[in-house]
C-alpha atoms as one frame of an Amber mdcrd trajectory, in Angstrom:
protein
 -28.402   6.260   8.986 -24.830   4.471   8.940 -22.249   7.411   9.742 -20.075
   8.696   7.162 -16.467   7.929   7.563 -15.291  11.545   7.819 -17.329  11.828
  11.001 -15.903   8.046  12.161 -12.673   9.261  11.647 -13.281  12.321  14.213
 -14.665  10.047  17.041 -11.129   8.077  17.471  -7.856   9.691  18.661  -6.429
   9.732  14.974  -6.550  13.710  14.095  -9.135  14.049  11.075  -6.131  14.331
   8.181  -6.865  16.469   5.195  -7.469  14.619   2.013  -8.948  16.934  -0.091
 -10.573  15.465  -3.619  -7.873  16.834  -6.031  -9.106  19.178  -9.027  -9.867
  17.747 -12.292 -10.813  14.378 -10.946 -14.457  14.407 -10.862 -14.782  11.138
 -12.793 -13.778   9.513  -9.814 -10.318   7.864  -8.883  -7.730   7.153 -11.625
  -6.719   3.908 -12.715  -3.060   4.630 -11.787  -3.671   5.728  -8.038  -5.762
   2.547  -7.570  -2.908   0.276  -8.780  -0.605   1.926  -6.460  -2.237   2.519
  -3.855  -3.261  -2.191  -4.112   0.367  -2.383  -4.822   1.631  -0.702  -1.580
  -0.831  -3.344   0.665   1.187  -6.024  -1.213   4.006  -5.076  -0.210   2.943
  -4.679   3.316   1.681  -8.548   3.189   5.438  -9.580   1.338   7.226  -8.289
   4.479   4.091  -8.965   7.475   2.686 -12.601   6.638   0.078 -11.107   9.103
  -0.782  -8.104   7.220  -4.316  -8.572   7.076  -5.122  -9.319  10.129  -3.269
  -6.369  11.581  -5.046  -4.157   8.659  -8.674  -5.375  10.113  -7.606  -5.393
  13.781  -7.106  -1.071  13.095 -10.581  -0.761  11.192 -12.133   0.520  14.515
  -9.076   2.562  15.879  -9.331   4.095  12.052 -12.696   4.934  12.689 -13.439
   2.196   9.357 -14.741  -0.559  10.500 -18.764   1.183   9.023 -17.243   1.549
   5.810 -15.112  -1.838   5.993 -17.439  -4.391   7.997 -15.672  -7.606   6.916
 -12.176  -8.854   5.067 -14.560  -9.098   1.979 -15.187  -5.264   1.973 -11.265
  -4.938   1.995 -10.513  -7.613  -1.327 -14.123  -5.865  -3.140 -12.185  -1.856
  -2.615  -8.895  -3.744  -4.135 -10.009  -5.427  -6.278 -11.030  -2.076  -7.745
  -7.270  -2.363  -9.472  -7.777  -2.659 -13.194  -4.675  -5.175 -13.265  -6.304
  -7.429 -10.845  -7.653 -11.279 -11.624 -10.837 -10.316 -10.386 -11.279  -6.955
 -11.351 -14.320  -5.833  -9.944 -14.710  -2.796 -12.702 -16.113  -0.239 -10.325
 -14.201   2.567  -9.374 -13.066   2.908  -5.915 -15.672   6.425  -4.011 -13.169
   8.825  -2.464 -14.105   7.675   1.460 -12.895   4.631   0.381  -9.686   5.454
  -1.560  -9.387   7.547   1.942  -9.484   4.408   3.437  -7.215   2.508   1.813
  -4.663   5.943   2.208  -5.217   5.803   5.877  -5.011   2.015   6.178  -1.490
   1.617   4.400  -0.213   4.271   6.592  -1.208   3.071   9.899   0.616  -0.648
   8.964   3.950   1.088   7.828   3.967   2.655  10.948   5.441  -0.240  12.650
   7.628  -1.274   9.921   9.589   1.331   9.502  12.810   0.129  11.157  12.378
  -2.674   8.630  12.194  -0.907   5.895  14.824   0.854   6.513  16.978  -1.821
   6.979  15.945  -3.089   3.300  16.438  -0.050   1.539  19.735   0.414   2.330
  20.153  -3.303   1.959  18.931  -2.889  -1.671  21.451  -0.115  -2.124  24.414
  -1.797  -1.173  23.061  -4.728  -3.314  23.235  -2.478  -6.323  26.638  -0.771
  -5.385  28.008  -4.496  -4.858  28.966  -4.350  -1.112  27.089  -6.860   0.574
  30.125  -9.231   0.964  32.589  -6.770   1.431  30.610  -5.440   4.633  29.406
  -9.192   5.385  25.496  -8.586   4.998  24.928 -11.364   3.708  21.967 -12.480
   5.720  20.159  -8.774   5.250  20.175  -9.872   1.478  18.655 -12.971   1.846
  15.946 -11.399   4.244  15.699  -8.500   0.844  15.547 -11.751  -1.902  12.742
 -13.643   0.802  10.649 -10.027   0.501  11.243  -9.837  -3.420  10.314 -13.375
  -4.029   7.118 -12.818  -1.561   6.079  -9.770  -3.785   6.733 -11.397  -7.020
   4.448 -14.662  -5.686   1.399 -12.363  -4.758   1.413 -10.486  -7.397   1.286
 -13.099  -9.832  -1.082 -15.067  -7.696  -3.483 -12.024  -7.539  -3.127 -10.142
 -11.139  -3.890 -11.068 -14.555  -1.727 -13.795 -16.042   0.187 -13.729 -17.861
   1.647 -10.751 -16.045   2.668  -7.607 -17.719   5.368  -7.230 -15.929   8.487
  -9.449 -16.085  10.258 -10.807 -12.991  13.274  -7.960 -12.996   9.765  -5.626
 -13.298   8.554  -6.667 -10.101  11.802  -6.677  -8.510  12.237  -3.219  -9.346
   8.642  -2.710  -8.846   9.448  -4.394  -4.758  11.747  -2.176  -4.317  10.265
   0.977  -5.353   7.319   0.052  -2.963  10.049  -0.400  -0.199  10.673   3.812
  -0.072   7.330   4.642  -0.752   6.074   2.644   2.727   8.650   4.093   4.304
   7.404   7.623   2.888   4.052   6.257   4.479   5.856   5.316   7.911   6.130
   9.167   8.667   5.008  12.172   9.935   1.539  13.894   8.069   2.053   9.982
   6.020  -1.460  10.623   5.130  -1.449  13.481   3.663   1.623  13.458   1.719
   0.389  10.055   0.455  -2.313  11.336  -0.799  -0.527  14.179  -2.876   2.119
  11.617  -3.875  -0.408   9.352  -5.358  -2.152  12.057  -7.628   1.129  13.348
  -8.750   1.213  12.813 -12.642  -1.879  11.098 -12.157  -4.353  11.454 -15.521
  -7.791  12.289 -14.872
């Protein structure tokens, strides 16, 4: 009998996190947490080019690598995003929305000084003081991450796209904070309560 991922999760020197199934969502996972939850791995691949391979180098360390045996596992549990090109039209189980929770967590962990580094780039972009405090070069490296976003989302979602380009430039940047909300302490956890915030069953 394969083991469950709860008790995988116990066996490696990650504490078990709680991530309770919220009330008023036994239909399964909402449409809205699996789009954000796809759109935060994005972002991790716009600003690691080796994402991926860092996601399914952690699948045993997570305790995942039952539930996640190959790269095509990953793409099948994304592709669980309504928006997506492929859109496998299956519902994401809650071990595996776990999964994905525990997974985006673990990669922002390392980025973290990065992201930093953008977000407040992406504020003194919008107060207009990148050339008066000579950062020029941190806004190119914040315009090389937008444009990355912009190209794999297109590449990976339903054309056209529903969202213009100053969309998914806001859209970026909105996933820049919420990694870094990942890159925490308890990142798990308050993930997971983030994501079913205003959530619709």
């Amino acid at each position: 009998m394969p083991l469950t991922m709860q008790r995988d999760i116990s066996t490696t020197d990650h504490p078990q996190p709680d991530l309770p199934i919220p009330a008023h969502f036994s239909r399964g996972c909402p449409r809205s947490v699996r789009m954000d939850i796809d759109n935060l791995l994005i972002a991790v691949e716009a600003i690691d080019l080796r994402a991926v391979d860092r996601i399914m180098l952690s699948l045993p360390e997570l305790g995942l690598d039952e539930l996640i045996p190959t790269q095509v596992k990953l793409w099948r549990m994304r592709n669980t995003n309504p928006m997506r090109r492929h859109y496998q039209r299956t519902n994401l189980n809650w071990d595996e929305l776990r999964a994905l929770v525990l997974i985006a967590c673990e990669v922002a962990k390392p980025l973290n000084t990065v992201l930093r580094q953008l977000i407040i780039t992406s504020q003194h972009v919008a107060e207009e003081k990148i050339e008066a405090l000579g950062l020029q070069q941190n806004q190119r490296y914040l315009d090389h991450y937008i444009k990355r976003f912009q190209a794999l989302y297109k590449s990976r979602m339903r054309s056209p796209s529903i969202l213009s380009d100053d969309e998914l430039s806001e859209l970026a940047t909105h996933m820049l904070s919420q990694l870094l909300f990942c890159s925490g302490t308890a990142a798990p956890e308050r993930l997971w309560h983030a994501l079913f915030y205003g959530a619709i069953a």
